[in-house]
Amino acid sequence: MNVGDIAFPNLGIYLRDVPKSFSVFGFSIAYYGLIIGIGVLCGILMAAHMAKVSGQNPDDYWDFAIYAVVFSIIGARIYYVVFAWDYYKDNLLGIFNTRNGGMAIYGGVIAAFITLFVYGRIKKKNPLLMGDTCMPGLILGQAIGRWGNFMNREVFGEYYDGLFSMQLPIDAVRVRDISENIAARIPEGANYINVHPTFLYESVWNLLVLAAILCYWKHKKFDGEICLLYLGGYGLGRFIIEGIRTDTLFIPGTQVPVSQVLALLMLVFAIAVDIAVRQKKKAGAGSK
């Protein structure tokens, strides 16, 4: 394979010379950043649309988005650097280089939720209602953003030669993302690896979560329930998919994948809170 090629051989797809960036007036623009930006914009447009159809002021969401985007980017980078500190501790300038990836969605989501509650308190808005309204846009943005990982040849899984197997040139990926299992399965004389396209799995799963949210939207019983549906739905998919990935971040000093732990906590939290709120509402209705 040429260094720029990407293939899905068992699907008959072979993409030649897929670039990581393009140039405009002499300035190099990374597709990773462009796709993330498109995802963010689509997410904001979705949130504004959901605000309009639910009788809220879309301008509130455009205003909130300014703060959410800034702090989410910072949070996503901080999260990644913290849990990949063994790599960055001897390469401090690399902390500021995001062109090759290194943005953890969990950090962005955590920062976005914190920003939401602070914004709601300052602006005297209901943060749970705003959260519900933002969730379709958030999961849509994540689904789109994963294709930035595709352009960067990252967020792939262990060795796989099944229907959706993805072939990547060895020279196009980060050495630390090639596990021992993948390395042991490289065909003799080959310059490529066969892996799970976990970026694709997560993108598709996120679209399914989006569909579930939109279908359930009119049936929600309380403010914050859509937030719980997002946390549980995304957490379930991420817990499974994270177990396949090779670029897993670990809790410092352990071999415990931090993203799997968080995904499981999100799922358990969402189920527990949903049950608790429903029981409380049921008890309240019964006492009237």
PDB file of C-alpha atoms in Angstrom:
ATOM      1  CA  MET A   1       0.000   0.000   0.000  1.00  0.00           C
ATOM      2  CA  ASN A   2       1.044   3.581  -0.557  1.00  0.00           C
ATOM      3  CA  VAL A   3       1.363   5.612   2.633  1.00  0.00           C
ATOM      4  CA  GLY A   4      -1.777   7.617   1.829  1.00  0.00           C
ATOM      5  CA  ASP A   5      -4.042   4.668   1.025  1.00  0.00           C
ATOM      6  CA  ILE A   6      -6.919   3.309   3.121  1.00  0.00           C
ATOM      7  CA  ALA A   7      -8.744   0.115   2.221  1.00  0.00           C
ATOM      8  CA  PHE A   8     -11.686  -2.002   3.300  1.00  0.00           C
ATOM      9  CA  PRO A   9     -10.677  -5.041   1.221  1.00  0.00           C
ATOM     10  CA  ASN A  10     -13.554  -7.333   2.172  1.00  0.00           C
ATOM     11  CA  LEU A  11     -16.026  -4.634   1.125  1.00  0.00           C
ATOM     12  CA  GLY A  12     -14.170  -3.991  -2.130  1.00  0.00           C
ATOM     13  CA  ILE A  13     -13.294  -0.418  -1.120  1.00  0.00           C
ATOM     14  CA  TYR A  14      -9.800   0.919  -1.847  1.00  0.00           C
ATOM     15  CA  LEU A  15      -9.154   4.624  -1.360  1.00  0.00           C
ATOM     16  CA  ARG A  16      -5.907   5.901  -2.834  1.00  0.00           C
ATOM     17  CA  ASP A  17      -3.849   8.832  -1.561  1.00  0.00           C
ATOM     18  CA  VAL A  18      -6.346  10.049   1.044  1.00  0.00           C
ATOM     19  CA  PRO A  19      -4.804  13.314   2.304  1.00  0.00           C
ATOM     20  CA  LYS A  20      -4.627  14.380   5.933  1.00  0.00           C
ATOM     21  CA  SER A  21      -4.725  18.054   5.005  1.00  0.00           C
ATOM     22  CA  PHE A  22      -5.157  20.508   2.154  1.00  0.00           C
ATOM     23  CA  SER A  23      -3.737  23.930   1.402  1.00  0.00           C
ATOM     24  CA  VAL A  24      -5.575  27.249   0.999  1.00  0.00           C
ATOM     25  CA  PHE A  25      -3.474  30.259  -0.023  1.00  0.00           C
ATOM     26  CA  GLY A  26      -0.399  28.532   1.324  1.00  0.00           C
ATOM     27  CA  PHE A  27      -1.969  27.630   4.655  1.00  0.00           C
ATOM     28  CA  SER A  28      -2.255  23.940   5.539  1.00  0.00           C
ATOM     29  CA  ILE A  29      -5.648  22.926   6.935  1.00  0.00           C
ATOM     30  CA  ALA A  30      -6.016  19.509   8.576  1.00  0.00           C
ATOM     31  CA  TYR A  31      -9.104  17.519   7.643  1.00  0.00           C
ATOM     32  CA  TYR A  32      -9.232  16.374  11.278  1.00  0.00           C
ATOM     33  CA  GLY A  33      -9.867  19.908  12.496  1.00  0.00           C
ATOM     34  CA  LEU A  34     -12.203  20.714   9.609  1.00  0.00           C
ATOM     35  CA  ILE A  35     -14.400  17.674  10.264  1.00  0.00           C
ATOM     36  CA  ILE A  36     -14.465  18.359  14.005  1.00  0.00           C
ATOM     37  CA  GLY A  37     -15.516  21.917  13.170  1.00  0.00           C
ATOM     38  CA  ILE A  38     -18.294  20.666  10.872  1.00  0.00           C
ATOM     39  CA  GLY A  39     -19.472  18.360  13.634  1.00  0.00           C
ATOM     40  CA  VAL A  40     -19.566  21.221  16.129  1.00  0.00           C
ATOM     41  CA  LEU A  41     -21.500  23.458  13.734  1.00  0.00           C
ATOM     42  CA  CYS A  42     -24.026  20.726  12.929  1.00  0.00           C
ATOM     43  CA  GLY A  43     -24.430  20.055  16.638  1.00  0.00           C
ATOM     44  CA  ILE A  44     -25.190  23.716  17.370  1.00  0.00           C
ATOM     45  CA  LEU A  45     -27.645  23.895  14.472  1.00  0.00           C
ATOM     46  CA  MET A  46     -29.384  20.775  15.785  1.00  0.00           C
ATOM     47  CA  ALA A  47     -29.615  22.232  19.317  1.00  0.00           C
ATOM     48  CA  ALA A  48     -31.013  25.508  17.967  1.00  0.00           C
ATOM     49  CA  HIS A  49     -33.566  23.551  15.926  1.00  0.00           C
ATOM     50  CA  MET A  50     -34.638  21.487  18.937  1.00  0.00           C
ATOM     51  CA  ALA A  51     -35.003  24.716  20.927  1.00  0.00           C
ATOM     52  CA  LYS A  52     -37.252  26.192  18.252  1.00  0.00           C
ATOM     53  CA  VAL A  53     -39.531  23.153  17.955  1.00  0.00           C
ATOM     54  CA  SER A  54     -39.866  22.950  21.749  1.00  0.00           C
ATOM     55  CA  GLY A  55     -40.838  26.602  22.124  1.00  0.00           C
ATOM     56  CA  GLN A  56     -37.526  27.914  23.447  1.00  0.00           C
ATOM     57  CA  ASN A  57     -35.353  30.753  22.185  1.00  0.00           C
ATOM     58  CA  PRO A  58     -32.681  29.390  19.790  1.00  0.00           C
ATOM     59  CA  ASP A  59     -30.511  32.453  20.492  1.00  0.00           C
ATOM     60  CA  ASP A  60     -29.900  31.140  24.010  1.00  0.00           C
ATOM     61  CA  TYR A  61     -28.236  28.089  22.505  1.00  0.00           C
ATOM     62  CA  TRP A  62     -26.066  30.036  20.096  1.00  0.00           C
ATOM     63  CA  ASP A  63     -24.952  32.138  23.061  1.00  0.00           C
ATOM     64  CA  PHE A  64     -24.238  29.065  25.174  1.00  0.00           C
ATOM     65  CA  ALA A  65     -22.393  27.391  22.291  1.00  0.00           C
ATOM     66  CA  ILE A  66     -19.685  30.071  22.301  1.00  0.00           C
ATOM     67  CA  TYR A  67     -18.669  29.138  25.841  1.00  0.00           C
ATOM     68  CA  ALA A  68     -19.309  25.412  25.440  1.00  0.00           C
ATOM     69  CA  VAL A  69     -17.102  25.063  22.364  1.00  0.00           C
ATOM     70  CA  VAL A  70     -14.158  26.924  23.886  1.00  0.00           C
ATOM     71  CA  PHE A  71     -14.201  25.070  27.201  1.00  0.00           C
ATOM     72  CA  SER A  72     -14.934  21.706  25.562  1.00  0.00           C
ATOM     73  CA  ILE A  73     -11.853  21.975  23.358  1.00  0.00           C
ATOM     74  CA  ILE A  74      -9.741  22.846  26.383  1.00  0.00           C
ATOM     75  CA  GLY A  75     -11.303  20.040  28.409  1.00  0.00           C
ATOM     76  CA  ALA A  76     -10.826  17.482  25.648  1.00  0.00           C
ATOM     77  CA  ARG A  77      -7.133  18.289  25.361  1.00  0.00           C
ATOM     78  CA  ILE A  78      -6.493  18.408  29.108  1.00  0.00           C
ATOM     79  CA  TYR A  79      -8.191  15.042  29.607  1.00  0.00           C
ATOM     80  CA  TYR A  80      -6.103  13.410  26.874  1.00  0.00           C
ATOM     81  CA  VAL A  81      -2.814  14.874  28.097  1.00  0.00           C
ATOM     82  CA  VAL A  82      -3.484  13.901  31.726  1.00  0.00           C
ATOM     83  CA  PHE A  83      -4.093  10.259  30.878  1.00  0.00           C
ATOM     84  CA  ALA A  84      -1.289  10.136  28.300  1.00  0.00           C
ATOM     85  CA  TRP A  85       1.202  11.921  30.536  1.00  0.00           C
ATOM     86  CA  ASP A  86       3.881   9.248  30.124  1.00  0.00           C
ATOM     87  CA  TYR A  87       4.095  10.350  26.492  1.00  0.00           C
ATOM     88  CA  TYR A  88       3.889  14.111  27.043  1.00  0.00           C
ATOM     89  CA  LYS A  89       6.068  14.466  30.154  1.00  0.00           C
ATOM     90  CA  ASP A  90       9.187  14.378  27.977  1.00  0.00           C
ATOM     91  CA  ASN A  91       7.563  16.281  25.127  1.00  0.00           C
ATOM     92  CA  LEU A  92       5.910  19.300  26.738  1.00  0.00           C
ATOM     93  CA  LEU A  93       5.661  21.275  23.507  1.00  0.00           C
ATOM     94  CA  GLY A  94       3.680  18.380  22.055  1.00  0.00           C
ATOM     95  CA  ILE A  95       0.864  19.271  24.430  1.00  0.00           C
ATOM     96  CA  PHE A  96       0.027  22.211  22.188  1.00  0.00           C
ATOM     97  CA  ASN A  97       0.177  20.226  18.930  1.00  0.00           C
ATOM     98  CA  THR A  98      -3.287  18.823  18.199  1.00  0.00           C
ATOM     99  CA  ARG A  99      -2.849  18.379  14.459  1.00  0.00           C
ATOM    100  CA  ASN A 100      -2.287  14.635  14.874  1.00  0.00           C
ATOM    101  CA  GLY A 101      -5.256  14.132  17.167  1.00  0.00           C
ATOM    102  CA  GLY A 102      -5.149  13.837  20.920  1.00  0.00           C
ATOM    103  CA  MET A 103      -8.573  15.192  21.838  1.00  0.00           C
ATOM    104  CA  ALA A 104     -10.570  13.006  24.237  1.00  0.00           C
ATOM    105  CA  ILE A 105     -14.319  13.328  23.800  1.00  0.00           C
ATOM    106  CA  TYR A 106     -14.897  12.555  27.465  1.00  0.00           C
ATOM    107  CA  GLY A 107     -12.956  15.642  28.502  1.00  0.00           C
ATOM    108  CA  GLY A 108     -15.012  17.722  26.097  1.00  0.00           C
ATOM    109  CA  VAL A 109     -18.310  16.308  27.352  1.00  0.00           C
ATOM    110  CA  ILE A 110     -17.378  16.815  31.012  1.00  0.00           C
ATOM    111  CA  ALA A 111     -16.357  20.410  30.284  1.00  0.00           C
ATOM    112  CA  ALA A 112     -19.574  21.004  28.323  1.00  0.00           C
ATOM    113  CA  PHE A 113     -21.769  19.783  31.191  1.00  0.00           C
ATOM    114  CA  ILE A 114     -19.892  21.936  33.706  1.00  0.00           C
ATOM    115  CA  THR A 115     -20.232  24.929  31.395  1.00  0.00           C
ATOM    116  CA  LEU A 116     -23.944  24.186  30.996  1.00  0.00           C
ATOM    117  CA  PHE A 117     -24.642  24.286  34.729  1.00  0.00           C
ATOM    118  CA  VAL A 118     -22.550  27.425  35.256  1.00  0.00           C
ATOM    119  CA  TYR A 119     -24.235  29.114  32.291  1.00  0.00           C
ATOM    120  CA  GLY A 120     -27.680  28.119  33.549  1.00  0.00           C
ATOM    121  CA  ARG A 121     -26.944  29.512  37.008  1.00  0.00           C
ATOM    122  CA  ILE A 122     -25.635  32.826  35.662  1.00  0.00           C
ATOM    123  CA  LYS A 123     -28.356  33.265  33.037  1.00  0.00           C
ATOM    124  CA  LYS A 124     -31.086  31.852  35.301  1.00  0.00           C
ATOM    125  CA  LYS A 125     -31.974  29.136  32.805  1.00  0.00           C
ATOM    126  CA  ASN A 126     -33.019  25.549  33.555  1.00  0.00           C
ATOM    127  CA  PRO A 127     -29.795  23.579  32.899  1.00  0.00           C
ATOM    128  CA  LEU A 128     -31.623  20.248  32.717  1.00  0.00           C
ATOM    129  CA  LEU A 129     -34.009  21.522  30.039  1.00  0.00           C
ATOM    130  CA  MET A 130     -31.109  23.067  28.161  1.00  0.00           C
ATOM    131  CA  GLY A 131     -29.189  19.812  28.503  1.00  0.00           C
ATOM    132  CA  ASP A 132     -32.054  17.823  27.018  1.00  0.00           C
ATOM    133  CA  THR A 133     -32.217  20.273  24.125  1.00  0.00           C
ATOM    134  CA  CYS A 134     -28.472  20.045  23.497  1.00  0.00           C
ATOM    135  CA  MET A 135     -28.145  16.242  23.590  1.00  0.00           C
ATOM    136  CA  PRO A 136     -29.295  15.557  19.998  1.00  0.00           C
ATOM    137  CA  GLY A 137     -26.722  18.072  18.782  1.00  0.00           C
ATOM    138  CA  LEU A 138     -23.988  16.674  21.005  1.00  0.00           C
ATOM    139  CA  ILE A 139     -24.371  13.084  19.827  1.00  0.00           C
ATOM    140  CA  LEU A 140     -24.699  14.219  16.189  1.00  0.00           C
ATOM    141  CA  GLY A 141     -21.489  16.226  16.504  1.00  0.00           C
ATOM    142  CA  GLN A 142     -19.727  13.182  17.955  1.00  0.00           C
ATOM    143  CA  ALA A 143     -20.939  10.969  15.099  1.00  0.00           C
ATOM    144  CA  ILE A 144     -19.565  13.403  12.522  1.00  0.00           C
ATOM    145  CA  GLY A 145     -16.379  14.151  14.441  1.00  0.00           C
ATOM    146  CA  ARG A 146     -15.306  10.494  14.470  1.00  0.00           C
ATOM    147  CA  TRP A 147     -14.596  10.816  10.746  1.00  0.00           C
ATOM    148  CA  GLY A 148     -11.802  13.207  11.647  1.00  0.00           C
ATOM    149  CA  ASN A 149     -10.170  10.183  13.281  1.00  0.00           C
ATOM    150  CA  PHE A 150     -10.581   8.315   9.999  1.00  0.00           C
ATOM    151  CA  MET A 151      -8.645  11.012   8.154  1.00  0.00           C
ATOM    152  CA  ASN A 152      -5.941  10.856  10.832  1.00  0.00           C
ATOM    153  CA  ARG A 153      -5.687   7.031  10.677  1.00  0.00           C
ATOM    154  CA  GLU A 154      -6.391   6.733  14.399  1.00  0.00           C
ATOM    155  CA  VAL A 155      -9.011   5.332  16.797  1.00  0.00           C
ATOM    156  CA  PHE A 156      -8.812   1.850  15.311  1.00  0.00           C
ATOM    157  CA  GLY A 157      -9.056  -1.485  17.053  1.00  0.00           C
ATOM    158  CA  GLU A 158      -7.207  -4.748  17.353  1.00  0.00           C
ATOM    159  CA  TYR A 159      -6.382  -7.126  14.509  1.00  0.00           C
ATOM    160  CA  TYR A 160      -9.441  -8.010  12.440  1.00  0.00           C
ATOM    161  CA  ASP A 161      -9.864  -9.604   9.035  1.00  0.00           C
ATOM    162  CA  GLY A 162     -13.657  -9.854   8.879  1.00  0.00           C
ATOM    163  CA  LEU A 163     -16.196  -8.069   6.706  1.00  0.00           C
ATOM    164  CA  PHE A 164     -15.418  -4.534   7.926  1.00  0.00           C
ATOM    165  CA  SER A 165     -11.645  -5.017   8.198  1.00  0.00           C
ATOM    166  CA  MET A 166      -9.718  -1.831   7.508  1.00  0.00           C
ATOM    167  CA  GLN A 167      -6.191  -1.830   6.066  1.00  0.00           C
ATOM    168  CA  LEU A 168      -3.837   1.004   6.975  1.00  0.00           C
ATOM    169  CA  PRO A 169      -0.193   1.488   5.937  1.00  0.00           C
ATOM    170  CA  ILE A 170       2.122   1.001   8.904  1.00  0.00           C
ATOM    171  CA  ASP A 171       3.917   4.258   8.152  1.00  0.00           C
ATOM    172  CA  ALA A 172       0.627   6.202   8.317  1.00  0.00           C
ATOM    173  CA  VAL A 173      -0.256   5.340  11.927  1.00  0.00           C
ATOM    174  CA  ARG A 174       1.296   6.085  15.293  1.00  0.00           C
ATOM    175  CA  VAL A 175       3.678   3.343  16.385  1.00  0.00           C
ATOM    176  CA  ARG A 176       2.194   3.285  19.877  1.00  0.00           C
ATOM    177  CA  ASP A 177      -1.237   2.400  18.419  1.00  0.00           C
ATOM    178  CA  ILE A 178       0.045  -0.867  16.902  1.00  0.00           C
ATOM    179  CA  SER A 179      -0.481  -3.513  19.561  1.00  0.00           C
ATOM    180  CA  GLU A 180       1.585  -6.674  19.887  1.00  0.00           C
ATOM    181  CA  ASN A 181      -1.376  -8.651  18.577  1.00  0.00           C
ATOM    182  CA  ILE A 182      -1.600  -6.502  15.443  1.00  0.00           C
ATOM    183  CA  ALA A 183       2.161  -6.621  14.901  1.00  0.00           C
ATOM    184  CA  ALA A 184       2.171 -10.413  15.183  1.00  0.00           C
ATOM    185  CA  ARG A 185      -0.480 -10.672  12.441  1.00  0.00           C
ATOM    186  CA  ILE A 186       1.231  -8.502   9.830  1.00  0.00           C
ATOM    187  CA  PRO A 187       1.694 -10.687   6.720  1.00  0.00           C
ATOM    188  CA  GLU A 188       5.302 -11.359   5.846  1.00  0.00           C
ATOM    189  CA  GLY A 189       6.648  -8.600   3.659  1.00  0.00           C
ATOM    190  CA  ALA A 190       3.458  -6.492   4.020  1.00  0.00           C
ATOM    191  CA  ASN A 191       3.552  -2.795   4.881  1.00  0.00           C
ATOM    192  CA  TYR A 192      -0.024  -2.610   6.215  1.00  0.00           C
ATOM    193  CA  ILE A 193      -2.128  -3.694   9.188  1.00  0.00           C
ATOM    194  CA  ASN A 194      -5.653  -5.160   9.323  1.00  0.00           C
ATOM    195  CA  VAL A 195      -7.756  -3.661  12.096  1.00  0.00           C
ATOM    196  CA  HIS A 196     -11.244  -2.959  13.431  1.00  0.00           C
ATOM    197  CA  PRO A 197     -12.524   0.456  12.208  1.00  0.00           C
ATOM    198  CA  THR A 198     -13.716   1.396  15.702  1.00  0.00           C
ATOM    199  CA  PHE A 199     -14.152   5.033  14.654  1.00  0.00           C
ATOM    200  CA  LEU A 200     -16.853   3.753  12.284  1.00  0.00           C
ATOM    201  CA  TYR A 201     -18.489   1.565  14.931  1.00  0.00           C
ATOM    202  CA  GLU A 202     -18.788   4.521  17.280  1.00  0.00           C
ATOM    203  CA  SER A 203     -20.047   6.870  14.582  1.00  0.00           C
ATOM    204  CA  VAL A 204     -22.823   4.449  13.635  1.00  0.00           C
ATOM    205  CA  TRP A 205     -23.663   3.769  17.289  1.00  0.00           C
ATOM    206  CA  ASN A 206     -23.934   7.504  17.941  1.00  0.00           C
ATOM    207  CA  LEU A 207     -26.397   7.854  15.068  1.00  0.00           C
ATOM    208  CA  LEU A 208     -28.494   5.068  16.591  1.00  0.00           C
ATOM    209  CA  VAL A 209     -28.453   6.878  19.946  1.00  0.00           C
ATOM    210  CA  LEU A 210     -29.507  10.066  18.132  1.00  0.00           C
ATOM    211  CA  ALA A 211     -32.416   8.206  16.518  1.00  0.00           C
ATOM    212  CA  ALA A 212     -33.478   6.856  19.931  1.00  0.00           C
ATOM    213  CA  ILE A 213     -33.341  10.351  21.450  1.00  0.00           C
ATOM    214  CA  LEU A 214     -35.432  11.876  18.662  1.00  0.00           C
ATOM    215  CA  CYS A 215     -37.995   9.078  18.850  1.00  0.00           C
ATOM    216  CA  TYR A 216     -38.318   9.429  22.605  1.00  0.00           C
ATOM    217  CA  TRP A 217     -38.223  13.228  22.723  1.00  0.00           C
ATOM    218  CA  LYS A 218     -42.010  13.747  22.890  1.00  0.00           C
ATOM    219  CA  HIS A 219     -42.393  11.031  25.524  1.00  0.00           C
ATOM    220  CA  LYS A 220     -39.920  12.318  28.100  1.00  0.00           C
ATOM    221  CA  LYS A 221     -41.306  12.460  31.627  1.00  0.00           C
ATOM    222  CA  PHE A 222     -39.006  15.023  33.240  1.00  0.00           C
ATOM    223  CA  ASP A 223     -36.308  17.564  32.442  1.00  0.00           C
ATOM    224  CA  GLY A 224     -32.941  15.857  32.291  1.00  0.00           C
ATOM    225  CA  GLU A 225     -34.286  12.547  31.029  1.00  0.00           C
ATOM    226  CA  ILE A 226     -32.813  13.039  27.561  1.00  0.00           C
ATOM    227  CA  CYS A 227     -29.465  13.757  29.224  1.00  0.00           C
ATOM    228  CA  LEU A 228     -29.762  10.408  30.989  1.00  0.00           C
ATOM    229  CA  LEU A 229     -30.666   8.680  27.713  1.00  0.00           C
ATOM    230  CA  TYR A 230     -27.527  10.160  26.159  1.00  0.00           C
ATOM    231  CA  LEU A 231     -25.319   9.163  29.083  1.00  0.00           C
ATOM    232  CA  GLY A 232     -26.669   5.620  29.161  1.00  0.00           C
ATOM    233  CA  GLY A 233     -26.793   5.101  25.411  1.00  0.00           C
ATOM    234  CA  TYR A 234     -23.375   6.540  24.677  1.00  0.00           C
ATOM    235  CA  GLY A 235     -21.905   4.869  27.762  1.00  0.00           C
ATOM    236  CA  LEU A 236     -23.122   1.417  26.687  1.00  0.00           C
ATOM    237  CA  GLY A 237     -21.674   1.704  23.191  1.00  0.00           C
ATOM    238  CA  ARG A 238     -18.412   3.252  24.329  1.00  0.00           C
ATOM    239  CA  PHE A 239     -17.887   0.575  26.982  1.00  0.00           C
ATOM    240  CA  ILE A 240     -18.062  -2.148  24.315  1.00  0.00           C
ATOM    241  CA  ILE A 241     -16.096  -0.329  21.614  1.00  0.00           C
ATOM    242  CA  GLU A 242     -13.372   0.860  23.978  1.00  0.00           C
ATOM    243  CA  GLY A 243     -12.526  -2.770  24.694  1.00  0.00           C
ATOM    244  CA  ILE A 244     -11.476  -3.180  21.054  1.00  0.00           C
ATOM    245  CA  ARG A 245      -9.388  -0.024  20.633  1.00  0.00           C
ATOM    246  CA  THR A 246      -5.587  -0.016  20.828  1.00  0.00           C
ATOM    247  CA  ASP A 247      -5.109   3.639  21.834  1.00  0.00           C
ATOM    248  CA  THR A 248      -6.738   3.173  25.222  1.00  0.00           C
ATOM    249  CA  LEU A 249      -5.879   5.619  27.991  1.00  0.00           C
ATOM    250  CA  PHE A 250      -5.318   3.998  31.387  1.00  0.00           C
ATOM    251  CA  ILE A 251      -5.836   5.180  34.927  1.00  0.00           C
ATOM    252  CA  PRO A 252      -2.317   6.215  36.030  1.00  0.00           C
ATOM    253  CA  GLY A 253      -0.399   3.363  37.631  1.00  0.00           C
ATOM    254  CA  THR A 254      -2.845   0.712  36.421  1.00  0.00           C
ATOM    255  CA  GLN A 255      -3.874  -1.184  33.316  1.00  0.00           C
ATOM    256  CA  VAL A 256      -7.517  -0.198  33.840  1.00  0.00           C
ATOM    257  CA  PRO A 257      -8.954   1.658  30.800  1.00  0.00           C
ATOM    258  CA  VAL A 258     -10.246   4.974  32.123  1.00  0.00           C
ATOM    259  CA  SER A 259     -12.750   5.391  29.276  1.00  0.00           C
ATOM    260  CA  GLN A 260     -14.338   2.011  29.974  1.00  0.00           C
ATOM    261  CA  VAL A 261     -14.655   2.857  33.665  1.00  0.00           C
ATOM    262  CA  LEU A 262     -16.292   6.183  32.843  1.00  0.00           C
ATOM    263  CA  ALA A 263     -18.579   4.557  30.283  1.00  0.00           C
ATOM    264  CA  LEU A 264     -19.762   2.007  32.833  1.00  0.00           C
ATOM    265  CA  LEU A 265     -20.287   4.720  35.462  1.00  0.00           C
ATOM    266  CA  MET A 266     -22.305   6.754  32.960  1.00  0.00           C
ATOM    267  CA  LEU A 267     -24.515   3.774  32.175  1.00  0.00           C
ATOM    268  CA  VAL A 268     -25.092   2.845  35.828  1.00  0.00           C
ATOM    269  CA  PHE A 269     -25.675   6.495  36.811  1.00  0.00           C
ATOM    270  CA  ALA A 270     -28.206   7.014  34.011  1.00  0.00           C
ATOM    271  CA  ILE A 271     -30.200   3.899  34.897  1.00  0.00           C
ATOM    272  CA  ALA A 272     -30.118   4.555  38.647  1.00  0.00           C
ATOM    273  CA  VAL A 273     -31.161   8.207  38.406  1.00  0.00           C
ATOM    274  CA  ASP A 274     -33.898   7.462  35.859  1.00  0.00           C
ATOM    275  CA  ILE A 275     -35.386   4.775  38.114  1.00  0.00           C
ATOM    276  CA  ALA A 276     -35.107   6.992  41.198  1.00  0.00           C
ATOM    277  CA  VAL A 277     -36.796   9.983  39.552  1.00  0.00           C
ATOM    278  CA  ARG A 278     -39.592   7.855  38.119  1.00  0.00           C
ATOM    279  CA  GLN A 279     -40.266   6.259  41.498  1.00  0.00           C
ATOM    280  CA  LYS A 280     -40.264   9.663  43.180  1.00  0.00           C
ATOM    281  CA  LYS A 281     -42.723  11.057  40.629  1.00  0.00           C
ATOM    282  CA  LYS A 282     -44.888   7.955  40.976  1.00  0.00           C
ATOM    283  CA  ALA A 283     -44.908   8.251  44.756  1.00  0.00           C
ATOM    284  CA  GLY A 284     -45.735  11.938  44.508  1.00  0.00           C
ATOM    285  CA  ALA A 285     -48.649  11.261  42.144  1.00  0.00           C
ATOM    286  CA  GLY A 286     -49.966   8.524  44.427  1.00  0.00           C
ATOM    287  CA  SER A 287     -50.027  10.776  47.490  1.00  0.00           C
ATOM    288  CA  LYS A 288     -52.254  13.378  45.851  1.00  0.00           C
TER     289      LYS A 288
END
